[in-house]
mmCIF file of C-alpha atoms and ligand atoms in Angstrom:
data_model
loop_
_atom_site.group_PDB
_atom_site.id
_atom_site.type_symbol
_atom_site.label_atom_id
_atom_site.label_comp_id
_atom_site.label_asym_id
_atom_site.label_seq_id
_atom_site.Cartn_x
_atom_site.Cartn_y
_atom_site.Cartn_z
ATOM 1 C CA GLY A 1 -48.856 13.269 40.801
ATOM 2 C CA ALA A 2 -46.230 15.966 39.536
ATOM 3 C CA CYS A 3 -43.991 12.737 38.983
ATOM 4 C CA ASN A 4 -46.477 11.067 36.394
ATOM 5 C CA PRO A 5 -45.139 12.422 33.240
ATOM 6 C CA ARG A 6 -48.654 12.069 31.660
ATOM 7 C CA TYR A 7 -50.159 14.092 34.243
ATOM 8 C CA SER A 8 -47.461 16.776 34.203
ATOM 9 C CA GLY A 9 -47.637 16.909 30.304
ATOM 10 C CA VAL A 10 -51.310 17.638 30.739
ATOM 11 C CA LEU A 11 -50.656 20.282 33.651
ATOM 12 C CA GLU A 12 -48.106 22.118 31.349
ATOM 13 C CA ARG A 13 -50.571 22.203 28.504
ATOM 14 C CA ALA A 14 -53.137 23.666 30.940
ATOM 15 C CA PHE A 15 -50.808 26.294 32.155
ATOM 16 C CA SER A 16 -49.741 27.272 28.906
ATOM 17 C CA LEU A 17 -53.611 27.622 27.963
ATOM 18 C CA ARG A 18 -54.145 29.581 31.084
ATOM 19 C CA LYS A 19 -51.486 32.251 30.180
ATOM 20 C CA ALA A 20 -52.749 32.238 26.890
ATOM 21 C CA HIS A 21 -56.488 32.832 27.320
ATOM 22 C CA SER A 22 -56.207 35.943 25.407
ATOM 23 C CA ILE A 23 -58.819 37.436 23.040
ATOM 24 C CA LYS A 24 -57.428 35.699 20.473
ATOM 25 C CA ASP A 25 -57.827 32.176 21.824
ATOM 26 C CA MET A 26 -61.591 33.112 22.585
ATOM 27 C CA GLU A 27 -62.107 34.330 19.102
ATOM 28 C CA ASN A 28 -60.441 30.958 17.825
ATOM 29 C CA THR A 29 -62.782 29.019 19.915
ATOM 30 C CA LEU A 30 -65.779 31.020 18.742
ATOM 31 C CA GLN A 31 -64.758 30.102 15.241
ATOM 32 C CA LEU A 32 -64.976 26.510 16.263
ATOM 33 C CA VAL A 33 -68.304 27.060 17.545
ATOM 34 C CA ARG A 34 -69.449 28.620 14.415
ATOM 35 C CA ASN A 35 -68.337 25.526 12.241
ATOM 36 C CA ILE A 36 -70.828 23.236 14.321
ATOM 37 C CA ILE A 37 -74.050 25.474 13.869
ATOM 38 C CA PRO A 38 -75.819 23.600 11.018
ATOM 39 C CA PRO A 39 -77.111 25.955 8.328
ATOM 40 C CA LEU A 40 -80.709 26.875 8.059
ATOM 41 C CA SER A 41 -82.330 25.369 4.805
ATOM 42 C CA SER A 42 -85.738 25.182 3.468
ATOM 43 C CA THR A 43 -85.285 21.288 2.791
ATOM 44 C CA LYS A 44 -84.988 20.280 6.370
ATOM 45 C CA HIS A 45 -87.926 18.635 8.496
ATOM 46 C CA LYS A 46 -89.129 19.675 11.676
ATOM 47 C CA GLY A 47 -86.976 18.029 14.140
ATOM 48 C CA GLN A 48 -83.896 17.726 12.467
ATOM 49 C CA ASP A 49 -82.149 20.469 14.071
ATOM 50 C CA GLY A 50 -82.767 19.049 17.587
ATOM 51 C CA ARG A 51 -85.241 17.197 19.659
ATOM 52 C CA ILE A 52 -84.264 18.140 23.448
ATOM 53 C CA GLY A 53 -85.511 16.724 26.430
ATOM 54 C CA VAL A 54 -85.308 18.498 29.863
ATOM 55 C CA VAL A 55 -85.501 16.279 33.170
ATOM 56 C CA GLY A 56 -86.671 18.433 36.024
ATOM 57 C CA GLY A 57 -89.340 20.291 37.739
ATOM 58 C CA CYS A 58 -91.232 19.463 40.725
ATOM 59 C CA GLN A 59 -93.725 21.027 43.288
ATOM 60 C CA GLU A 60 -91.100 23.643 44.160
ATOM 61 C CA TYR A 61 -89.367 24.536 41.089
ATOM 62 C CA THR A 62 -90.954 25.378 37.977
ATOM 63 C CA GLY A 63 -89.152 28.014 36.508
ATOM 64 C CA ALA A 64 -85.575 26.312 36.064
ATOM 65 C CA PRO A 65 -87.013 23.436 33.771
ATOM 66 C CA TYR A 66 -88.974 26.383 31.680
ATOM 67 C CA PHE A 67 -85.805 28.357 31.381
ATOM 68 C CA ALA A 68 -83.691 25.320 30.122
ATOM 69 C CA ALA A 69 -86.191 24.208 27.772
ATOM 70 C CA ILE A 70 -87.196 27.424 26.363
ATOM 71 C CA SER A 71 -83.709 28.337 25.647
ATOM 72 C CA ALA A 72 -82.984 25.088 23.818
ATOM 73 C CA LEU A 73 -85.735 26.234 21.379
ATOM 74 C CA LYS A 74 -84.601 29.802 21.319
ATOM 75 C CA VAL A 75 -81.226 28.720 20.251
ATOM 76 C CA GLY A 76 -82.871 26.631 17.341
ATOM 77 C CA ALA A 77 -83.774 23.327 18.460
ATOM 78 C CA ASP A 78 -87.176 22.211 16.885
ATOM 79 C CA LEU A 79 -88.679 20.489 19.791
ATOM 80 C CA SER A 80 -88.198 20.822 23.285
ATOM 81 C CA HIS A 81 -89.721 18.622 25.900
ATOM 82 C CA VAL A 82 -90.020 18.623 29.552
ATOM 83 C CA PHE A 83 -90.303 15.499 31.975
ATOM 84 C CA CYS A 84 -91.381 16.835 35.376
ATOM 85 C CA ALA A 85 -93.077 15.611 38.282
ATOM 86 C CA SER A 86 -97.027 15.932 37.742
ATOM 87 C CA ALA A 87 -97.455 19.013 40.212
ATOM 88 C CA ALA A 88 -95.035 20.786 38.126
ATOM 89 C CA ALA A 89 -96.760 20.018 34.665
ATOM 90 C CA PRO A 90 -99.656 22.246 34.527
ATOM 91 C CA VAL A 91 -97.652 25.179 35.700
ATOM 92 C CA ILE A 92 -95.013 24.726 33.243
ATOM 93 C CA LYS A 93 -97.493 24.081 30.058
ATOM 94 C CA ALA A 94 -99.151 27.452 31.501
ATOM 95 C CA TYR A 95 -95.968 29.284 31.046
ATOM 96 C CA SER A 96 -95.545 28.338 27.349
ATOM 97 C CA PRO A 97 -97.580 26.820 24.469
ATOM 98 C CA GLU A 98 -94.233 25.820 22.807
ATOM 99 C CA LEU A 99 -93.074 23.143 25.178
ATOM 100 C CA ILE A 100 -94.049 19.817 25.199
ATOM 101 C CA VAL A 101 -94.557 18.260 28.894
ATOM 102 C CA HIS A 102 -94.967 15.208 30.504
ATOM 103 C CA PRO A 103 -96.168 14.837 33.810
ATOM 104 C CA VAL A 104 -94.041 11.503 34.754
ATOM 105 C CA LEU A 105 -91.217 11.941 36.974
ATOM 106 C CA ASP A 106 -93.279 10.655 39.852
ATOM 107 C CA SER A 107 -94.976 8.018 38.572
ATOM 108 C CA PRO A 108 -93.961 4.304 39.288
ATOM 109 C CA ASN A 109 -93.466 3.822 35.628
ATOM 110 C CA ALA A 110 -91.306 7.136 35.174
ATOM 111 C CA VAL A 111 -88.117 5.334 33.579
ATOM 112 C CA ARG A 112 -90.377 3.445 31.243
ATOM 113 C CA GLU A 113 -92.576 6.454 30.083
ATOM 114 C CA VAL A 114 -89.318 8.529 29.592
ATOM 115 C CA GLU A 115 -87.560 5.677 27.870
ATOM 116 C CA LYS A 116 -90.435 5.470 25.299
ATOM 117 C CA TRP A 117 -89.187 8.835 24.069
ATOM 118 C CA LEU A 118 -85.802 8.471 24.181
ATOM 119 C CA PRO A 119 -85.204 7.094 20.520
ATOM 120 C CA ARG A 120 -86.863 10.514 19.433
ATOM 121 C CA LEU A 121 -84.478 12.865 21.556
ATOM 122 C CA HIS A 122 -81.104 13.980 20.534
ATOM 123 C CA ALA A 123 -79.967 15.222 23.969
ATOM 124 C CA LEU A 124 -81.120 15.239 27.477
ATOM 125 C CA VAL A 125 -80.482 17.855 30.282
ATOM 126 C CA VAL A 126 -80.896 16.540 33.480
ATOM 127 C CA GLY A 127 -81.584 18.422 36.794
ATOM 128 C CA PRO A 128 -82.911 21.894 36.482
ATOM 129 C CA GLY A 129 -85.520 22.340 39.142
ATOM 130 C CA LEU A 130 -85.363 18.469 39.908
ATOM 131 C CA GLY A 131 -85.448 18.745 43.531
ATOM 132 C CA ARG A 132 -83.845 16.303 46.027
ATOM 133 C CA ASP A 133 -86.609 14.012 46.877
ATOM 134 C CA ASP A 134 -85.371 10.518 46.893
ATOM 135 C CA ALA A 135 -88.070 8.772 44.789
ATOM 136 C CA LEU A 136 -87.565 11.320 42.014
ATOM 137 C CA LEU A 137 -83.845 10.765 41.946
ATOM 138 C CA ARG A 138 -84.286 7.010 41.958
ATOM 139 C CA ASN A 139 -86.330 7.472 38.638
ATOM 140 C CA VAL A 140 -83.795 9.895 37.223
ATOM 141 C CA GLN A 141 -81.049 7.279 38.017
ATOM 142 C CA GLY A 142 -83.009 4.860 35.778
ATOM 143 C CA ILE A 143 -83.338 7.283 32.979
ATOM 144 C CA LEU A 144 -79.675 8.174 32.953
ATOM 145 C CA GLU A 145 -78.966 4.628 32.857
ATOM 146 C CA ALA A 146 -81.425 4.176 29.805
ATOM 147 C CA SER A 147 -79.822 7.214 28.230
ATOM 148 C CA LYS A 148 -76.170 5.572 28.314
ATOM 149 C CA ALA A 149 -77.457 2.434 27.026
ATOM 150 C CA ARG A 150 -78.708 4.333 23.814
ATOM 151 C CA ASP A 151 -75.613 6.750 23.691
ATOM 152 C CA ILE A 152 -77.699 9.651 24.116
ATOM 153 C CA PRO A 153 -75.517 12.704 25.088
ATOM 154 C CA VAL A 154 -76.505 14.145 28.436
ATOM 155 C CA VAL A 155 -75.937 17.740 30.189
ATOM 156 C CA ILE A 156 -76.110 17.360 34.061
ATOM 157 C CA ASP A 157 -77.010 20.417 35.928
ATOM 158 C CA ALA A 158 -78.406 21.513 39.402
ATOM 159 C CA ASP A 159 -79.960 18.650 41.469
ATOM 160 C CA GLY A 160 -78.830 16.170 38.794
ATOM 161 C CA LEU A 161 -75.317 17.020 40.106
ATOM 162 C CA TRP A 162 -76.526 16.261 43.807
ATOM 163 C CA LEU A 163 -77.543 12.935 42.423
ATOM 164 C CA VAL A 164 -74.074 12.492 40.761
ATOM 165 C CA ALA A 165 -72.157 13.649 43.715
ATOM 166 C CA GLN A 166 -73.869 10.552 45.785
ATOM 167 C CA GLN A 167 -73.101 8.162 42.578
ATOM 168 C CA PRO A 168 -70.373 9.288 40.453
ATOM 169 C CA ALA A 169 -70.535 5.918 38.778
ATOM 170 C CA LEU A 170 -73.551 6.712 37.276
ATOM 171 C CA ILE A 171 -71.638 9.091 34.564
ATOM 172 C CA HIS A 172 -68.270 8.153 35.215
ATOM 173 C CA GLY A 173 -66.564 7.586 31.917
ATOM 174 C CA TYR A 174 -69.300 8.233 29.828
ATOM 175 C CA ARG A 175 -68.178 10.057 26.755
ATOM 176 C CA LYS A 176 -71.194 12.000 25.971
ATOM 177 C CA ALA A 177 -71.600 13.727 29.598
ATOM 178 C CA VAL A 178 -71.145 17.245 30.255
ATOM 179 C CA LEU A 179 -71.473 18.451 33.868
ATOM 180 C CA THR A 180 -72.436 22.134 34.268
ATOM 181 C CA PRO A 181 -71.689 23.151 38.195
ATOM 182 C CA ASN A 182 -71.826 26.261 39.783
ATOM 183 C CA HIS A 183 -69.475 27.138 42.732
ATOM 184 C CA MET A 184 -71.418 24.979 45.325
ATOM 185 C CA GLU A 185 -72.163 22.143 43.184
ATOM 186 C CA PHE A 186 -68.595 22.044 42.007
ATOM 187 C CA SER A 187 -67.128 21.644 45.480
ATOM 188 C CA ARG A 188 -69.663 19.348 46.358
ATOM 189 C CA LEU A 189 -68.672 17.116 43.319
ATOM 190 C CA TYR A 190 -65.143 17.465 44.197
ATOM 191 C CA ASP A 191 -65.213 16.562 47.643
ATOM 192 C CA ALA A 192 -67.567 13.665 46.802
ATOM 193 C CA VAL A 193 -65.000 12.474 44.133
ATOM 194 C CA LEU A 194 -61.653 13.399 45.200
ATOM 195 C CA ARG A 195 -62.140 12.882 49.012
ATOM 196 C CA GLY A 196 -60.619 16.346 49.895
ATOM 197 C CA PRO A 197 -61.367 19.969 49.495
ATOM 198 C CA MET A 198 -60.116 21.662 46.184
ATOM 199 C CA ASP A 199 -57.322 23.957 46.095
ATOM 200 C CA SER A 200 -59.061 27.261 45.530
ATOM 201 C CA ASP A 201 -55.964 28.841 44.030
ATOM 202 C CA ASP A 202 -55.751 26.580 41.398
ATOM 203 C CA SER A 203 -59.002 26.421 39.402
ATOM 204 C CA HIS A 204 -57.783 25.027 36.440
ATOM 205 C CA GLY A 205 -56.031 21.955 38.166
ATOM 206 C CA SER A 206 -59.251 21.340 40.088
ATOM 207 C CA VAL A 207 -61.600 21.343 36.995
ATOM 208 C CA LEU A 208 -59.023 19.381 35.264
ATOM 209 C CA ARG A 209 -58.439 16.590 38.053
ATOM 210 C CA LEU A 210 -62.403 16.365 38.579
ATOM 211 C CA SER A 211 -62.651 15.762 34.850
ATOM 212 C CA GLN A 212 -60.083 12.955 34.888
ATOM 213 C CA ALA A 213 -61.267 11.486 38.296
ATOM 214 C CA LEU A 214 -64.991 11.157 36.514
ATOM 215 C CA GLY A 215 -63.134 9.438 33.329
ATOM 216 C CA ASN A 216 -62.800 12.359 31.286
ATOM 217 C CA VAL A 217 -66.463 13.571 31.424
ATOM 218 C CA THR A 218 -66.557 17.100 30.330
ATOM 219 C CA VAL A 219 -66.712 19.727 33.425
ATOM 220 C CA VAL A 220 -67.920 23.361 33.191
ATOM 221 C CA GLN A 221 -67.019 25.321 36.332
ATOM 222 C CA LYS A 222 -69.122 28.480 35.913
ATOM 223 C CA GLY A 223 -68.098 31.476 38.045
ATOM 224 C CA GLU A 224 -66.510 34.808 37.183
ATOM 225 C CA ARG A 225 -64.841 33.116 34.430
ATOM 226 C CA ASP A 226 -66.049 29.584 33.106
ATOM 227 C CA ILE A 227 -63.324 26.912 33.358
ATOM 228 C CA LEU A 228 -63.877 24.129 30.807
ATOM 229 C CA SER A 229 -62.192 20.628 30.660
ATOM 230 C CA ASN A 230 -62.438 17.282 29.208
ATOM 231 C CA GLY A 231 -59.281 15.892 31.321
ATOM 232 C CA GLN A 232 -57.024 17.079 28.638
ATOM 233 C CA GLN A 233 -57.582 20.146 27.191
ATOM 234 C CA VAL A 234 -58.698 23.639 29.423
ATOM 235 C CA LEU A 235 -60.706 26.364 28.023
ATOM 236 C CA VAL A 236 -61.480 29.498 29.663
ATOM 237 C CA CYS A 237 -64.660 31.582 28.598
ATOM 238 C CA SER A 238 -64.530 35.153 29.958
ATOM 239 C CA GLN A 239 -67.042 36.375 27.527
ATOM 240 C CA GLU A 240 -68.153 40.091 29.108
ATOM 241 C CA GLY A 241 -71.308 39.426 31.027
ATOM 242 C CA SER A 242 -72.388 41.573 33.880
ATOM 243 C CA SER A 243 -72.432 42.066 37.647
ATOM 244 C CA ARG A 244 -76.158 40.719 37.874
ATOM 245 C CA ARG A 245 -76.488 37.363 39.193
ATOM 246 C CA CYS A 246 -80.408 36.697 39.284
ATOM 247 C CA GLY A 247 -81.472 32.913 39.537
ATOM 248 C CA GLY A 248 -82.013 30.994 36.386
ATOM 249 C CA GLN A 249 -78.887 32.031 34.583
ATOM 250 C CA GLY A 250 -77.527 28.453 34.717
ATOM 251 C CA ASP A 251 -80.871 26.961 33.442
ATOM 252 C CA LEU A 252 -80.301 29.211 30.235
ATOM 253 C CA LEU A 253 -76.726 27.595 29.909
ATOM 254 C CA SER A 254 -77.655 24.196 30.403
ATOM 255 C CA GLY A 255 -80.779 24.316 28.127
ATOM 256 C CA SER A 256 -78.638 25.980 25.108
ATOM 257 C CA LEU A 257 -75.859 23.394 25.756
ATOM 258 C CA GLY A 258 -78.255 20.509 25.356
ATOM 259 C CA VAL A 259 -78.849 21.815 21.635
ATOM 260 C CA LEU A 260 -75.167 22.746 20.976
ATOM 261 C CA VAL A 261 -74.110 19.197 22.342
ATOM 262 C CA HIS A 262 -76.154 17.641 19.665
ATOM 263 C CA TRP A 263 -75.062 19.865 16.843
ATOM 264 C CA ALA A 264 -71.272 19.482 17.825
ATOM 265 C CA LEU A 265 -71.515 15.601 17.783
ATOM 266 C CA LEU A 266 -73.220 15.591 14.463
ATOM 267 C CA ALA A 267 -70.625 17.816 13.046
ATOM 268 C CA GLY A 268 -67.847 15.823 14.460
ATOM 269 C CA PRO A 269 -64.055 16.643 15.251
ATOM 270 C CA GLU A 270 -63.468 17.768 11.518
ATOM 271 C CA LYS A 271 -65.559 20.673 12.251
ATOM 272 C CA THR A 272 -63.819 21.253 15.572
ATOM 273 C CA ASN A 273 -60.309 20.943 14.270
ATOM 274 C CA GLY A 274 -59.405 18.183 16.723
ATOM 275 C CA SER A 275 -61.019 19.790 19.868
ATOM 276 C CA SER A 276 -63.429 17.723 21.682
ATOM 277 C CA PRO A 277 -66.775 18.526 20.301
ATOM 278 C CA LEU A 278 -68.577 18.795 23.611
ATOM 279 C CA LEU A 279 -65.858 21.071 24.841
ATOM 280 C CA VAL A 280 -66.375 23.409 21.591
ATOM 281 C CA ALA A 281 -70.260 23.205 22.585
ATOM 282 C CA ALA A 282 -69.738 24.006 26.213
ATOM 283 C CA PHE A 283 -67.716 27.047 25.029
ATOM 284 C CA GLY A 284 -70.468 28.200 22.872
ATOM 285 C CA ALA A 285 -73.048 27.844 25.507
ATOM 286 C CA CYS A 286 -70.941 29.751 28.365
ATOM 287 C CA SER A 287 -70.453 32.581 25.756
ATOM 288 C CA LEU A 288 -73.911 32.740 24.693
ATOM 289 C CA THR A 289 -75.249 32.784 28.278
ATOM 290 C CA ARG A 290 -72.876 35.647 29.021
ATOM 291 C CA GLN A 291 -73.753 37.811 25.816
ATOM 292 C CA CYS A 292 -77.587 37.354 26.971
ATOM 293 C CA ASN A 293 -76.439 38.586 30.540
ATOM 294 C CA HIS A 294 -74.842 41.556 29.016
ATOM 295 C CA GLN A 295 -76.985 42.712 26.557
ATOM 296 C CA ALA A 296 -80.012 42.192 29.068
ATOM 297 C CA PHE A 297 -78.238 44.180 31.893
ATOM 298 C CA GLN A 298 -77.359 47.133 29.129
ATOM 299 C CA LYS A 299 -81.293 47.591 28.859
ATOM 300 C CA HIS A 300 -82.730 46.651 32.303
ATOM 301 C CA GLY A 301 -79.497 47.015 34.765
ATOM 302 C CA ARG A 302 -80.366 45.885 38.170
ATOM 303 C CA SER A 303 -83.792 44.721 37.173
ATOM 304 C CA THR A 304 -82.394 42.224 34.838
ATOM 305 C CA THR A 305 -84.103 38.728 35.112
ATOM 306 C CA THR A 306 -83.449 35.542 33.457
ATOM 307 C CA SER A 307 -86.537 36.141 31.130
ATOM 308 C CA ASP A 308 -84.759 39.399 29.904
ATOM 309 C CA MET A 309 -81.981 37.211 29.274
ATOM 310 C CA ILE A 310 -83.902 34.734 27.173
ATOM 311 C CA ALA A 311 -85.527 37.663 25.085
ATOM 312 C CA GLU A 312 -81.690 38.359 24.016
ATOM 313 C CA VAL A 313 -80.972 34.924 22.923
ATOM 314 C CA GLY A 314 -81.665 35.642 19.050
ATOM 315 C CA ALA A 315 -79.626 38.858 19.045
ATOM 316 C CA ALA A 316 -76.806 37.305 21.249
ATOM 317 C CA PHE A 317 -76.622 34.625 19.109
ATOM 318 C CA SER A 318 -76.186 36.562 15.773
ATOM 319 C CA LYS A 319 -73.406 38.682 17.366
ATOM 320 C CA LEU A 320 -71.385 35.781 18.455
ATOM 321 C CA PHE A 321 -72.024 33.276 15.935
ATOM 322 C CA GLU A 322 -73.353 34.629 12.651
ATOM 323 C CA THR A 323 -70.905 37.076 12.066
HETATM 324 N N1 NAX B 401 -87.102 29.906 39.060
HETATM 325 C C1 NAX B 401 -86.478 28.561 39.566
HETATM 326 O O1 NAX B 401 -87.402 27.583 39.601
HETATM 327 C C2 NAX B 401 -85.127 28.539 39.715
HETATM 328 C C3 NAX B 401 -84.832 27.188 40.336
HETATM 329 N N2 NAX B 401 -83.397 26.540 40.595
HETATM 330 C C4 NAX B 401 -83.326 25.408 41.210
HETATM 331 O O2 NAX B 401 -82.859 25.453 42.554
HETATM 332 C C5 NAX B 401 -82.391 24.019 42.920
HETATM 333 C C6 NAX B 401 -81.046 24.456 43.748
HETATM 334 O O3 NAX B 401 -80.234 25.174 42.921
HETATM 335 P P1 NAX B 401 -79.095 26.107 43.681
HETATM 336 O O4 NAX B 401 -78.303 26.581 42.826
HETATM 337 O O5 NAX B 401 -79.600 26.901 44.662
HETATM 338 O O6 NAX B 401 -78.180 25.032 44.262
HETATM 339 P P2 NAX B 401 -77.409 24.713 45.703
HETATM 340 O O7 NAX B 401 -78.641 24.404 46.801
HETATM 341 O O8 NAX B 401 -76.341 23.723 45.496
HETATM 342 O O9 NAX B 401 -77.104 25.997 46.305
HETATM 343 C C7 NAX B 401 -76.181 26.724 45.590
HETATM 344 C C8 NAX B 401 -75.798 27.917 46.618
HETATM 345 O O10 NAX B 401 -74.530 28.439 46.642
HETATM 346 C C9 NAX B 401 -74.594 29.801 46.638
HETATM 347 N N3 NAX B 401 -73.754 30.272 45.714
HETATM 348 C C10 NAX B 401 -73.716 30.366 44.405
HETATM 349 N N4 NAX B 401 -72.404 30.714 43.744
HETATM 350 C C11 NAX B 401 -71.530 30.603 44.851
HETATM 351 C C12 NAX B 401 -70.344 31.441 45.090
HETATM 352 N N5 NAX B 401 -69.492 31.804 44.188
HETATM 353 N N6 NAX B 401 -69.780 31.216 46.125
HETATM 354 C C13 NAX B 401 -70.772 30.917 47.488
HETATM 355 N N7 NAX B 401 -71.748 30.645 47.411
HETATM 356 C C14 NAX B 401 -72.286 30.385 46.041
HETATM 357 C C15 NAX B 401 -76.048 30.230 45.982
HETATM 358 O O11 NAX B 401 -76.291 31.380 46.764
HETATM 359 C C16 NAX B 401 -76.984 29.034 46.860
HETATM 360 O O12 NAX B 401 -77.440 29.318 47.832
HETATM 361 C C17 NAX B 401 -81.896 23.547 41.576
HETATM 362 O O13 NAX B 401 -82.953 22.533 41.334
HETATM 363 C C18 NAX B 401 -82.319 24.522 40.428
HETATM 364 O O14 NAX B 401 -82.206 24.085 39.268
HETATM 365 C C19 NAX B 401 -82.462 27.706 39.999
HETATM 366 O O15 NAX B 401 -81.923 27.149 38.905
HETATM 367 C C20 NAX B 401 -82.934 29.041 40.044
HETATM 368 C C21 NAX B 401 -84.133 29.051 39.282
HETATM 369 N N1 ATP B 402 -68.922 36.455 38.610
HETATM 370 C C1 ATP B 402 -69.596 36.077 37.643
HETATM 371 N N2 ATP B 402 -69.424 37.090 36.663
HETATM 372 C C2 ATP B 402 -69.740 36.765 35.410
HETATM 373 N N3 ATP B 402 -70.584 35.822 34.992
HETATM 374 C C3 ATP B 402 -70.716 34.948 35.884
HETATM 375 C C4 ATP B 402 -70.388 35.128 37.366
HETATM 376 N N4 ATP B 402 -70.934 34.133 37.747
HETATM 377 C C5 ATP B 402 -71.412 33.150 36.938
HETATM 378 N N5 ATP B 402 -71.627 33.940 35.694
HETATM 379 C C6 ATP B 402 -72.382 33.297 34.506
HETATM 380 O O1 ATP B 402 -73.729 33.262 35.068
HETATM 381 C C7 ATP B 402 -74.035 31.847 34.383
HETATM 382 C C8 ATP B 402 -74.781 31.080 35.127
HETATM 383 O O2 ATP B 402 -73.767 30.561 36.363
HETATM 384 P P1 ATP B 402 -74.268 30.663 37.649
HETATM 385 O O3 ATP B 402 -72.897 30.212 38.582
HETATM 386 O O4 ATP B 402 -75.241 31.816 38.183
HETATM 387 O O5 ATP B 402 -75.152 29.339 37.482
HETATM 388 P P2 ATP B 402 -76.230 28.870 38.585
HETATM 389 O O6 ATP B 402 -75.677 28.953 40.108
HETATM 390 O O7 ATP B 402 -76.499 27.240 38.259
HETATM 391 O O8 ATP B 402 -77.454 29.619 38.330
HETATM 392 P P3 ATP B 402 -79.045 29.004 38.423
HETATM 393 O O9 ATP B 402 -79.666 30.171 39.265
HETATM 394 O O10 ATP B 402 -79.904 29.187 37.015
HETATM 395 O O11 ATP B 402 -79.131 27.721 39.170
HETATM 396 C C9 ATP B 402 -72.976 31.218 33.524
HETATM 397 O O12 ATP B 402 -73.079 31.600 32.419
HETATM 398 C C10 ATP B 402 -71.608 32.106 34.230
HETATM 399 O O13 ATP B 402 -70.576 32.268 33.174
HETATM 400 MG MG1 MG B 403 -78.111 26.231 38.615
#
């Protein structure tokens, strides 16, 4: 690949960005995030700052879709929907009166039931707590196809990434897709798409190559440092978090990202200074999640859970983005 001038140009850029992932770079990117945040205003109507849908939640997993959907609201969306399997719905409803919960995902009409709502949604977060049941995944495939046909931005996380690893063509080249794999999900995707193990000494190159191989969808590799790429640019988020790794932190990230993606696309590339709006949105969600983790850990230490982090969203958002 190194002989290909376009590729080596991209790599050079990636490497220079790697060296320069300084506090100053982080600060510059945070400023771009600030630029995409819509001002609070007394003249707006309910819904204008975001109507987000989370597709996930099954018999086993009810926490993950709840975390994602409530995080979207706490970040500033006006309405947050959950489309889940029927067994998960009463549980999720009982966690929160703030979410709108549709028990449709295991119905034979699942795709039609979700499609009805698509014209009213600004972004979908697909995968938290979805599980790997074949019938459910087939329905989600239909939902993804319907969302693409309507040009609705999609954040794909957790078991949604399991589906994409099986069928990369589902999102290949979709400009409005962001994938948020953890360590395992990333290597599974990399294996499936690039047909070989990744080079664990070159995480920047791996994220860049995976994004390119998927037709430049935005990829966020979560970890000690989050590495983000749209196949052209590579960003690193090393906002201070903590050493506490309770389950659900990724769901906070993907739910927040659902809102930020909508805001970033609405703001457009003028507000992001030529950088990809999706990359800026992803950087915002990573910084916010890590800052929530940091603040919650200062209060709760080892007993920190994702609910403690969600309680910090407001203060973390102000600290990072409303300075
Ligand atoms: N309360 C809930 O309902 C929660 C449900 N969850 C759901 O659980 C399902 C499975 O998600 P998983 O994340 O477990 O996915 P996987 O089944 O792909 O498992 C990931 C595995 O990788 C391991 N791992 C993570 N980081 C690693 C690293 N850096 N090096 C080596 N191993 C590493 C983890 O211990 C985990 O066992 C998803 O539907 C997810 O949304 C999670 O979101 C957590 C919270
Ligand atoms: N070693 C680490 N140090 C600091 N932050 C980390 C570390 N690993 C992950 N994170 C942060 O934790 C958040 C969630 O990442 P993680 O890899 O735990 O996702 P996940 O496995 O999908 O979580 P979930 O349990 O919700 O499924 C991200 O914001 C990421 O930046
Ligand atoms: Mg996860």
